[in-house]
Tab-separated table of C-alpha atoms in Angstrom:
chain	number	residue	atom	x	y	z
A	1	MET	CA	-15.686	36.588	40.552
A	2	LYS	CA	-18.650	37.188	38.253
A	3	ASN	CA	-19.746	35.083	35.286
A	4	ASN	CA	-19.620	38.034	32.883
A	5	GLU	CA	-16.064	38.887	33.965
A	6	LEU	CA	-14.938	35.318	33.350
A	7	ASN	CA	-16.667	35.349	29.988
A	8	GLU	CA	-14.704	38.422	28.920
A	9	ARG	CA	-11.475	36.710	29.951
A	10	ARG	CA	-12.460	33.572	28.037
A	11	LEU	CA	-13.073	35.515	24.839
A	12	GLN	CA	-9.621	37.051	25.076
A	13	ALA	CA	-7.754	33.910	26.124
A	14	THR	CA	-9.309	31.024	24.159
A	15	PRO	CA	-10.158	30.524	20.457
A	16	ARG	CA	-13.688	30.738	19.090
A	17	GLY	CA	-13.380	27.166	17.784
A	18	ILE	CA	-13.893	25.935	21.344
A	19	GLY	CA	-17.622	26.477	21.503
A	20	VAL	CA	-19.050	27.092	24.974
A	21	MET	CA	-22.742	26.528	25.588
A	22	CYS	CA	-23.347	28.077	29.006
A	23	GLY	CA	-22.756	31.644	30.105
A	24	PHE	CA	-22.055	30.608	33.700
A	25	TYR	CA	-18.924	29.071	35.208
A	26	ALA	CA	-18.801	26.055	37.525
A	27	ASP	CA	-17.582	26.525	41.068
A	28	LYS	CA	-18.511	23.199	42.673
A	29	ALA	CA	-20.680	20.152	42.055
A	30	GLU	CA	-22.253	17.278	43.964
A	31	ASN	CA	-24.129	14.319	42.450
A	32	ALA	CA	-26.673	15.951	40.085
A	33	THR	CA	-26.182	19.561	41.204
A	34	LEU	CA	-23.872	22.295	39.931
A	35	TRP	CA	-23.202	25.650	41.585
A	36	ASP	CA	-21.764	28.506	39.574
A	37	VAL	CA	-19.254	31.123	40.741
A	38	GLU	CA	-22.115	33.424	41.756
A	39	GLY	CA	-23.751	30.731	43.896
A	40	ARG	CA	-26.580	29.816	41.528
A	41	GLU	CA	-27.746	26.190	41.759
A	42	VAL	CA	-28.425	24.167	38.603
A	43	ILE	CA	-29.773	20.624	38.171
A	44	ASP	CA	-27.360	18.927	35.800
A	45	PHE	CA	-29.088	16.956	33.027
A	46	ALA	CA	-25.954	17.149	30.845
A	47	ALA	CA	-23.500	15.298	33.106
A	48	GLY	CA	-20.477	16.488	31.157
A	49	ILE	CA	-22.004	14.934	27.997
A	50	ALA	CA	-22.843	11.516	29.494
A	51	VAL	CA	-19.650	11.274	31.568
A	52	LEU	CA	-21.220	11.264	35.024
A	53	ASN	CA	-23.578	8.288	35.212
A	54	THR	CA	-22.362	7.925	38.819
A	55	GLY	CA	-22.785	11.655	39.476
A	56	HIS	CA	-20.398	14.434	40.355
A	57	ARG	CA	-17.831	13.468	42.983
A	58	HIS	CA	-19.238	10.098	44.032
A	59	PRO	CA	-17.663	9.352	47.443
A	60	LYS	CA	-16.344	5.943	46.348
A	61	VAL	CA	-14.743	7.445	43.235
A	62	ILE	CA	-13.141	10.246	45.245
A	63	ALA	CA	-11.812	7.769	47.810
A	64	ALA	CA	-10.297	5.562	45.091
A	65	ILE	CA	-8.558	8.522	43.433
A	66	GLU	CA	-7.245	9.814	46.758
A	67	LYS	CA	-5.855	6.391	47.655
A	68	GLN	CA	-4.073	6.078	44.311
A	69	LEU	CA	-2.799	9.648	44.634
A	70	GLN	CA	-0.878	8.601	47.727
A	71	ALA	CA	0.857	5.788	45.807
A	72	PHE	CA	1.825	7.198	42.370
A	73	THR	CA	0.214	9.276	39.640
A	74	HIS	CA	2.052	8.160	36.513
A	75	THR	CA	4.620	5.692	35.245
A	76	ALA	CA	3.352	5.142	31.660
A	77	TYR	CA	1.919	1.638	31.675
A	78	GLN	CA	4.022	0.619	28.665
A	79	ILE	CA	7.175	1.486	30.615
A	80	VAL	CA	6.383	0.406	34.174
A	81	PRO	CA	3.086	-1.483	34.399
A	82	TYR	CA	0.809	-1.674	37.446
A	83	GLU	CA	-1.648	-4.223	38.771
A	84	SER	CA	-4.733	-2.005	38.723
A	85	TYR	CA	-4.623	-1.746	34.897
A	86	VAL	CA	-4.644	-5.547	34.648
A	87	THR	CA	-7.432	-5.853	37.207
A	88	LEU	CA	-9.655	-3.386	35.352
A	89	ALA	CA	-9.005	-5.170	32.066
A	90	GLU	CA	-9.972	-8.485	33.688
A	91	ARG	CA	-13.177	-7.044	35.110
A	92	ILE	CA	-14.221	-5.484	31.798
A	93	ASN	CA	-13.296	-8.640	29.866
A	94	ALA	CA	-15.694	-10.553	32.101
A	95	ARG	CA	-18.548	-8.117	31.403
A	96	VAL	CA	-18.343	-7.096	27.732
A	97	PRO	CA	-20.819	-8.804	25.371
A	98	ILE	CA	-18.062	-10.348	23.234
A	99	GLU	CA	-18.096	-13.926	21.908
A	100	GLY	CA	-15.354	-16.002	23.539
A	101	PRO	CA	-12.264	-14.768	25.412
A	102	ALA	CA	-11.851	-10.974	25.402
A	103	LYS	CA	-8.946	-8.592	25.892
A	104	THR	CA	-8.941	-4.859	26.697
A	105	ALA	CA	-6.572	-1.952	26.080
A	106	PHE	CA	-6.926	1.455	27.723
A	107	PHE	CA	-6.543	4.942	26.266
A	108	SER	CA	-7.536	8.480	27.268
A	109	THR	CA	-10.446	9.713	25.117
A	110	GLY	CA	-13.361	8.295	23.167
A	111	ALA	CA	-11.857	9.425	19.868
A	112	GLU	CA	-8.602	7.700	20.807
A	113	ALA	CA	-10.503	4.485	21.511
A	114	VAL	CA	-12.201	4.645	18.105
A	115	GLU	CA	-8.885	5.375	16.353
A	116	ASN	CA	-7.333	2.338	17.995
A	117	ALA	CA	-10.314	0.140	17.164
A	118	VAL	CA	-9.733	1.092	13.518
A	119	LYS	CA	-6.037	0.224	13.831
A	120	ILE	CA	-6.879	-3.135	15.389
A	121	ALA	CA	-9.487	-3.927	12.732
A	122	ARG	CA	-7.133	-3.091	9.874
A	123	ALA	CA	-4.291	-5.070	11.449
A	124	TYR	CA	-6.531	-8.122	11.865
A	125	THR	CA	-8.299	-8.072	8.492
A	126	LYS	CA	-5.465	-6.577	6.370
A	127	ARG	CA	-8.177	-4.447	4.724
A	128	PRO	CA	-8.473	-0.639	4.441
A	129	GLY	CA	-12.211	0.103	4.198
A	130	LEU	CA	-14.470	1.413	6.961
A	131	ILE	CA	-18.223	1.911	6.934
A	132	THR	CA	-20.144	4.029	9.391
A	133	PHE	CA	-23.488	5.834	9.318
A	134	GLY	CA	-25.110	9.169	8.615
A	135	GLY	CA	-25.657	11.085	11.836
A	136	ALA	CA	-22.869	9.200	13.599
A	137	PHE	CA	-20.431	10.927	15.911
A	138	HIS	CA	-17.114	9.239	16.632
A	139	GLY	CA	-14.769	12.091	17.568
A	140	ARG	CA	-12.828	15.165	16.451
A	141	THR	CA	-9.471	13.729	15.328
A	142	PHE	CA	-8.908	13.375	11.590
A	143	MET	CA	-9.781	9.672	11.460
A	144	THR	CA	-12.828	10.085	13.676
A	145	MET	CA	-13.966	13.224	11.828
A	146	ALA	CA	-13.956	11.133	8.657
A	147	LEU	CA	-16.043	8.494	10.431
A	148	THR	CA	-18.474	11.072	11.836
A	149	GLY	CA	-21.618	11.488	9.753
A	150	LYS	CA	-22.305	15.156	10.478
A	151	VAL	CA	-20.549	18.104	8.814
A	152	ALA	CA	-21.363	21.162	10.950
A	153	PRO	CA	-19.630	21.996	13.181
A	154	TYR	CA	-17.252	19.054	13.290
A	155	LYS	CA	-15.823	18.994	9.752
A	156	LEU	CA	-16.112	22.590	8.576
A	157	GLY	CA	-12.806	23.824	7.154
A	158	PHE	CA	-10.764	20.814	8.264
A	159	GLY	CA	-10.564	18.612	5.136
A	160	PRO	CA	-9.354	16.633	3.353
A	161	PHE	CA	-10.018	13.629	5.544
A	162	PRO	CA	-8.612	10.084	5.511
A	163	GLY	CA	-9.971	7.961	2.680
A	164	SER	CA	-11.645	4.554	2.484
A	165	VAL	CA	-14.484	5.731	4.748
A	166	TYR	CA	-18.104	5.352	3.604
A	167	HIS	CA	-21.415	6.315	5.195
A	168	ALA	CA	-24.538	4.179	5.084
A	169	GLN	CA	-28.033	5.107	6.270
A	170	TYR	CA	-29.000	4.585	9.904
A	171	PRO	CA	-32.555	3.359	10.597
A	172	ASN	CA	-34.918	6.163	11.588
A	173	THR	CA	-38.660	5.551	11.588
A	174	LEU	CA	-39.551	9.242	11.917
A	175	HIS	CA	-37.526	10.070	8.826
A	176	GLY	CA	-38.722	7.075	6.830
A	177	VAL	CA	-35.600	4.898	6.931
A	178	SER	CA	-36.423	1.278	7.793
A	179	SER	CA	-33.919	-1.359	8.852
A	180	GLN	CA	-34.245	-2.956	5.434
A	181	GLU	CA	-33.509	0.328	3.653
A	182	ALA	CA	-30.517	0.964	5.891
A	183	LEU	CA	-29.139	-2.488	5.114
A	184	LYS	CA	-29.748	-1.928	1.402
A	185	SER	CA	-27.664	1.246	1.621
A	186	LEU	CA	-24.742	-0.932	2.700
A	187	GLU	CA	-25.250	-3.144	-0.330
A	188	ARG	CA	-25.197	-0.031	-2.523
A	189	ILE	CA	-21.847	0.924	-1.016
A	190	PHE	CA	-20.546	-2.538	-1.911
A	191	LYS	CA	-21.725	-2.037	-5.498
A	192	ALA	CA	-20.707	1.588	-6.023
A	193	ASP	CA	-17.806	2.420	-3.700
A	194	ILE	CA	-15.856	-0.497	-2.237
A	195	ALA	CA	-15.958	-4.273	-2.521
A	196	PRO	CA	-16.954	-5.995	0.728
A	197	ASP	CA	-13.711	-7.992	0.770
A	198	GLN	CA	-11.884	-4.663	1.140
A	199	VAL	CA	-13.879	-3.524	4.187
A	200	ALA	CA	-12.171	-3.989	7.539
A	201	ALA	CA	-15.048	-2.977	9.792
A	202	ILE	CA	-18.527	-1.559	10.119
A	203	LEU	CA	-18.663	0.904	13.017
A	204	VAL	CA	-22.073	1.487	14.612
A	205	GLU	CA	-23.503	3.235	17.661
A	206	PRO	CA	-26.226	0.966	19.083
A	207	VAL	CA	-27.928	4.221	20.052
A	208	GLN	CA	-26.697	7.242	18.127
A	209	GLY	CA	-25.539	9.960	20.500
A	210	GLU	CA	-24.933	13.266	18.737
A	211	GLY	CA	-27.140	12.000	15.903
A	212	GLY	CA	-30.250	12.281	18.071
A	213	PHE	CA	-30.485	9.198	20.335
A	214	ASN	CA	-31.721	7.056	17.468
A	215	VAL	CA	-32.056	3.487	18.736
A	216	ALA	CA	-30.901	0.670	16.452
A	217	PRO	CA	-33.731	-1.847	15.896
A	218	ALA	CA	-33.008	-5.485	16.673
A	219	ASP	CA	-33.480	-6.618	13.062
A	220	PHE	CA	-30.973	-3.997	11.897
A	221	MET	CA	-28.339	-5.221	14.343
A	222	GLN	CA	-29.006	-8.805	13.309
A	223	GLY	CA	-28.668	-7.811	9.664
A	224	LEU	CA	-25.355	-6.066	10.337
A	225	ARG	CA	-23.991	-9.117	12.119
A	226	ALA	CA	-25.059	-11.418	9.283
A	227	LEU	CA	-23.565	-9.076	6.678
A	228	CYS	CA	-20.271	-8.915	8.565
A	229	ASP	CA	-20.144	-12.683	8.968
A	230	THR	CA	-20.825	-13.215	5.259
A	231	HIS	CA	-18.000	-10.953	4.131
A	232	GLY	CA	-15.439	-11.376	6.936
A	233	ILE	CA	-15.987	-7.820	8.177
A	234	LEU	CA	-15.544	-6.894	11.847
A	235	LEU	CA	-18.468	-5.299	13.667
A	236	ILE	CA	-17.401	-2.483	16.013
A	237	ALA	CA	-19.906	-1.155	18.553
A	238	ASP	CA	-19.171	2.418	19.615
A	239	GLU	CA	-20.445	2.453	23.205
A	240	VAL	CA	-18.658	5.644	24.240
A	241	GLN	CA	-21.965	7.313	25.163
A	242	THR	CA	-24.187	4.272	25.716
A	243	GLY	CA	-21.948	2.349	28.109
A	244	PHE	CA	-21.917	1.894	31.868
A	245	ALA	CA	-25.604	1.527	32.782
A	246	ARG	CA	-27.013	4.460	30.772
A	247	THR	CA	-29.357	2.255	28.704
A	248	GLY	CA	-30.434	-0.071	31.520
A	249	LYS	CA	-27.644	-2.527	30.731
A	250	LEU	CA	-23.927	-2.176	31.351
A	251	PHE	CA	-23.588	-2.005	27.558
A	252	SER	CA	-26.315	-1.203	25.046
A	253	MET	CA	-25.323	-4.216	22.919
A	254	GLU	CA	-26.679	-6.414	25.708
A	255	HIS	CA	-30.154	-5.447	24.482
A	256	HIS	CA	-29.409	-7.394	21.282
A	257	CYS	CA	-28.938	-11.089	20.628
A	258	VAL	CA	-25.842	-10.424	18.501
A	259	LYS	CA	-22.349	-9.576	19.675
A	260	PRO	CA	-19.775	-7.235	18.161
A	261	ASP	CA	-16.132	-8.117	17.558
A	262	LEU	CA	-14.862	-4.893	19.158
A	263	ILE	CA	-16.389	-2.371	21.580
A	264	THR	CA	-15.177	1.163	22.242
A	265	MET	CA	-15.968	2.862	25.542
A	266	ALA	CA	-15.112	6.063	27.431
A	267	LYS	CA	-17.182	8.856	29.069
A	268	SER	CA	-18.802	7.295	32.177
A	269	LEU	CA	-16.161	4.571	32.404
A	270	ALA	CA	-14.160	6.541	34.975
A	271	GLY	CA	-16.659	8.910	36.583
A	272	GLY	CA	-15.164	12.115	35.211
A	273	MET	CA	-11.547	11.051	34.837
A	274	PRO	CA	-10.126	10.775	31.288
A	275	LEU	CA	-10.148	7.092	30.383
A	276	SER	CA	-11.271	5.093	27.371
A	277	ALA	CA	-10.949	1.502	26.260
A	278	VAL	CA	-11.208	-0.936	23.391
A	279	SER	CA	-12.362	-4.448	24.189
A	280	GLY	CA	-12.691	-7.262	21.716
A	281	ARG	CA	-12.202	-10.862	20.803
A	282	ALA	CA	-8.772	-11.908	22.026
A	283	GLU	CA	-7.493	-13.005	18.606
A	284	VAL	CA	-8.579	-9.690	17.083
A	285	MET	CA	-7.085	-7.612	19.882
A	286	ASP	CA	-3.770	-9.453	19.496
A	287	ALA	CA	-3.422	-8.504	15.813
A	288	PRO	CA	-1.275	-5.349	16.271
A	289	ALA	CA	2.424	-5.968	16.935
A	290	PRO	CA	3.900	-5.098	20.363
A	291	GLY	CA	4.216	-1.332	20.596
A	292	GLY	CA	1.455	-0.752	18.041
A	293	LEU	CA	-1.023	0.258	20.744
A	294	GLY	CA	-0.609	2.580	23.697
A	295	GLY	CA	-0.012	6.216	24.590
A	296	THR	CA	1.829	8.224	27.220
A	297	TYR	CA	-1.242	8.709	29.413
A	298	ALA	CA	-3.177	5.650	28.252
A	299	GLY	CA	-4.607	3.926	31.311
A	300	ASN	CA	-3.506	6.625	33.770
A	301	PRO	CA	-3.441	5.129	37.292
A	302	LEU	CA	-5.795	7.734	38.799
A	303	ALA	CA	-8.336	7.148	36.033
A	304	ILE	CA	-7.992	3.368	36.377
A	305	ALA	CA	-8.666	3.632	40.114
A	306	ALA	CA	-11.752	5.742	39.413
A	307	ALA	CA	-13.035	3.205	36.865
A	308	LEU	CA	-12.695	0.310	39.297
A	309	ALA	CA	-14.768	2.328	41.767
A	310	VAL	CA	-17.344	3.151	39.076
A	311	LEU	CA	-17.887	-0.549	38.356
A	312	ASP	CA	-18.404	-1.149	42.082
A	313	VAL	CA	-20.917	1.701	42.327
A	314	ILE	CA	-22.879	0.478	39.290
A	315	ASP	CA	-23.226	-2.972	40.883
A	316	GLU	CA	-23.738	-1.919	44.509
A	317	GLU	CA	-26.342	0.734	43.686
A	318	ASP	CA	-27.921	-1.329	40.872
A	319	LEU	CA	-27.684	1.580	38.460
A	320	CYS	CA	-28.816	-0.500	35.481
A	321	THR	CA	-32.179	-1.050	37.140
A	322	ARG	CA	-32.296	2.569	38.256
A	323	ALA	CA	-31.590	3.727	34.687
A	324	SER	CA	-34.636	1.799	33.490
A	325	HIS	CA	-36.747	3.168	36.367
A	326	LEU	CA	-35.810	6.807	35.785
A	327	GLY	CA	-36.079	6.551	32.014
A	328	HIS	CA	-39.546	5.005	32.274
A	329	HIS	CA	-40.805	7.911	34.394
A	330	LEU	CA	-39.274	10.517	32.102
A	331	VAL	CA	-40.894	8.940	29.035
A	332	GLU	CA	-44.231	8.850	30.895
A	333	VAL	CA	-43.991	12.586	31.546
A	334	LEU	CA	-43.029	13.344	27.949
A	335	ASN	CA	-45.973	11.308	26.646
A	336	LYS	CA	-48.364	13.083	29.035
A	337	VAL	CA	-47.357	16.548	27.825
A	338	ARG	CA	-47.261	15.527	24.163
A	339	SER	CA	-50.869	16.543	23.529
A	340	GLY	CA	-50.090	20.024	24.845
A	341	CYS	CA	-46.896	20.410	22.816
A	342	PRO	CA	-47.552	20.052	19.091
A	343	PHE	CA	-43.835	20.478	18.375
A	344	ILE	CA	-43.072	16.996	19.732
A	345	ALA	CA	-42.461	14.754	16.717
A	346	ASP	CA	-40.907	11.743	18.442
A	347	ILE	CA	-39.865	10.407	21.841
A	348	ARG	CA	-37.059	7.836	21.851
A	349	SER	CA	-35.549	5.890	24.704
A	350	GLN	CA	-33.477	2.974	25.819
A	351	GLY	CA	-33.262	2.953	29.602
A	352	SER	CA	-32.141	6.442	30.627
A	353	MET	CA	-30.928	7.332	27.158
A	354	VAL	CA	-33.983	9.443	26.407
A	355	ALA	CA	-34.576	12.124	23.784
A	356	VAL	CA	-37.425	14.185	22.357
A	357	GLU	CA	-37.389	15.517	18.790
A	358	PHE	CA	-39.143	18.710	17.721
A	359	ASN	CA	-40.636	19.601	14.339
A	360	ASP	CA	-42.607	22.681	13.391
A	361	PRO	CA	-46.282	21.556	13.505
A	362	GLN	CA	-47.151	23.757	10.513
A	363	THR	CA	-44.385	22.727	8.115
A	364	GLY	CA	-43.242	19.396	9.551
A	365	GLN	CA	-39.657	20.638	9.304
A	366	PRO	CA	-37.079	20.287	12.111
A	367	SER	CA	-37.335	23.088	14.664
A	368	PRO	CA	-33.997	23.944	16.288
A	369	GLU	CA	-35.612	27.256	17.290
A	370	PHE	CA	-38.177	25.563	19.549
A	371	THR	CA	-35.435	23.301	20.884
A	372	ARG	CA	-33.436	26.356	21.982
A	373	GLN	CA	-36.546	27.874	23.563
A	374	VAL	CA	-37.087	24.751	25.668
A	375	GLN	CA	-33.456	24.803	26.776
A	376	GLU	CA	-33.672	28.475	27.707
A	377	ARG	CA	-36.936	28.043	29.624
A	378	ALA	CA	-35.511	25.095	31.544
A	379	LEU	CA	-32.261	26.862	32.367
A	380	ALA	CA	-34.180	29.896	33.631
A	381	GLU	CA	-35.749	27.516	36.158
A	382	GLY	CA	-32.415	25.919	37.060
A	383	LEU	CA	-32.255	22.857	34.776
A	384	LEU	CA	-29.409	22.285	32.296
A	385	LEU	CA	-30.389	20.432	29.101
A	386	LEU	CA	-28.373	19.451	26.011
A	387	SER	CA	-29.467	19.392	22.390
A	388	CYS	CA	-28.300	17.071	19.623
A	389	GLY	CA	-29.416	15.724	16.244
A	390	VAL	CA	-28.289	16.436	12.702
A	391	HIS	CA	-30.659	19.425	12.623
A	392	GLY	CA	-30.123	20.476	16.255
A	393	ASN	CA	-33.792	19.782	16.997
A	394	VAL	CA	-33.458	17.075	19.648
A	395	ILE	CA	-33.097	17.404	23.417
A	396	ARG	CA	-31.273	14.565	25.132
A	397	PHE	CA	-31.558	13.871	28.844
A	398	LEU	CA	-28.307	12.788	30.519
A	399	TYR	CA	-28.936	13.098	34.256
A	400	PRO	CA	-26.680	11.164	36.647
A	401	LEU	CA	-28.264	7.825	37.423
A	402	THR	CA	-27.614	8.573	41.099
A	403	ILE	CA	-29.888	11.660	41.110
A	404	PRO	CA	-32.135	11.826	44.212
A	405	GLU	CA	-35.809	11.072	43.528
A	406	ALA	CA	-37.054	14.434	44.799
A	407	GLN	CA	-34.614	16.329	42.597
A	408	PHE	CA	-35.561	14.176	39.604
A	409	ARG	CA	-39.260	14.919	40.142
A	410	LYS	CA	-38.469	18.635	40.352
A	411	ALA	CA	-36.605	18.411	37.055
A	412	LEU	CA	-39.546	16.603	35.425
A	413	ASP	CA	-41.862	19.438	36.533
A	414	ILE	CA	-39.499	21.960	34.947
A	415	ILE	CA	-39.415	19.941	31.716
A	416	SER	CA	-43.213	19.734	31.585
A	417	ALA	CA	-43.545	23.485	32.048
A	418	ALA	CA	-40.827	24.246	29.481
A	419	LEU	CA	-42.596	22.121	26.862
A	420	THR	CA	-46.096	23.459	27.361
A	421	ARG	CA	-45.599	27.139	28.226
């Protein structure tokens, strides 16, 4: 089978609304390497959009899934429960940066986790309002589209959206938004749009994902926590993309001295299997009535088994330390080539959550065109890169944290060449 033949079939069989980035089709994968149906080898710096921190087909994850496959594949936890769900909840409860006793519920997707965090927050506070941030991405369902702070392509033609959702500014030094200005934008919302005693939660990504890997400063997070405490608002950390060792900690919120009331997680939680979760303070998590949370496939046994293995791999292979090590070297390379690439406007990182933003050196305006050129140059040399950012002018690096050193060095050479050619 050829890639172009499959592409013709795709165009006939699937709708244009499902955007596809690559013109090649996966045949097999191992750790940080993909092979397409024509046998071409590609270094994977996309990792299924941050899903494969433990790499493609980690042996421990495969073994855990195979073992569970021999027992049962599905019962619906709300009908017939199973021990592994409870065990995973216990292990996550012991690790999440939550004040006091924590509880965890499992779902299938990141958007589903965010939706349920909203339900839990509204049930606990008895308030309707939600505040999130410009540039945020929280999912593609109607509630999470409303929460997402980017119109194209996620909201085009899909409105109207659920109400009582407001967007504040997210700190961004490059674009002139300080922590203080971002916090003031929240106060303006309280004056112009909704009273603070009607706000159930403020939802924040500690590092914005789709928004461009913008890292929340410590004083901003402290200000959010103080604001929430003053007005009885819950603070929800969306760690769908930042979780499970990507930032050098199991959760990005561990970089801060403040703790959220709820945390959403998904992506690398289960090493490629569909699983998400909401963790939070026990009293908050217990607010919904029995039956108010759940889902047919929520906490699927195969995905739960994979997640338990992922936690073992993160600890046994010390992937938090490795994330910091790899991210440090990548940032070093980006800083070295910066003088030879005038398009580089900013380099941002937290552990191995690394991004580079490009502006036109003549106009100072965002340059999605140069971003695409870098992607194309890299792919021509066998390296897959993803873009992001409100203007599509940011490249984010999402390699598996298990990538071999030699392969990582090869990828860094390709990146250097792609930026300076």
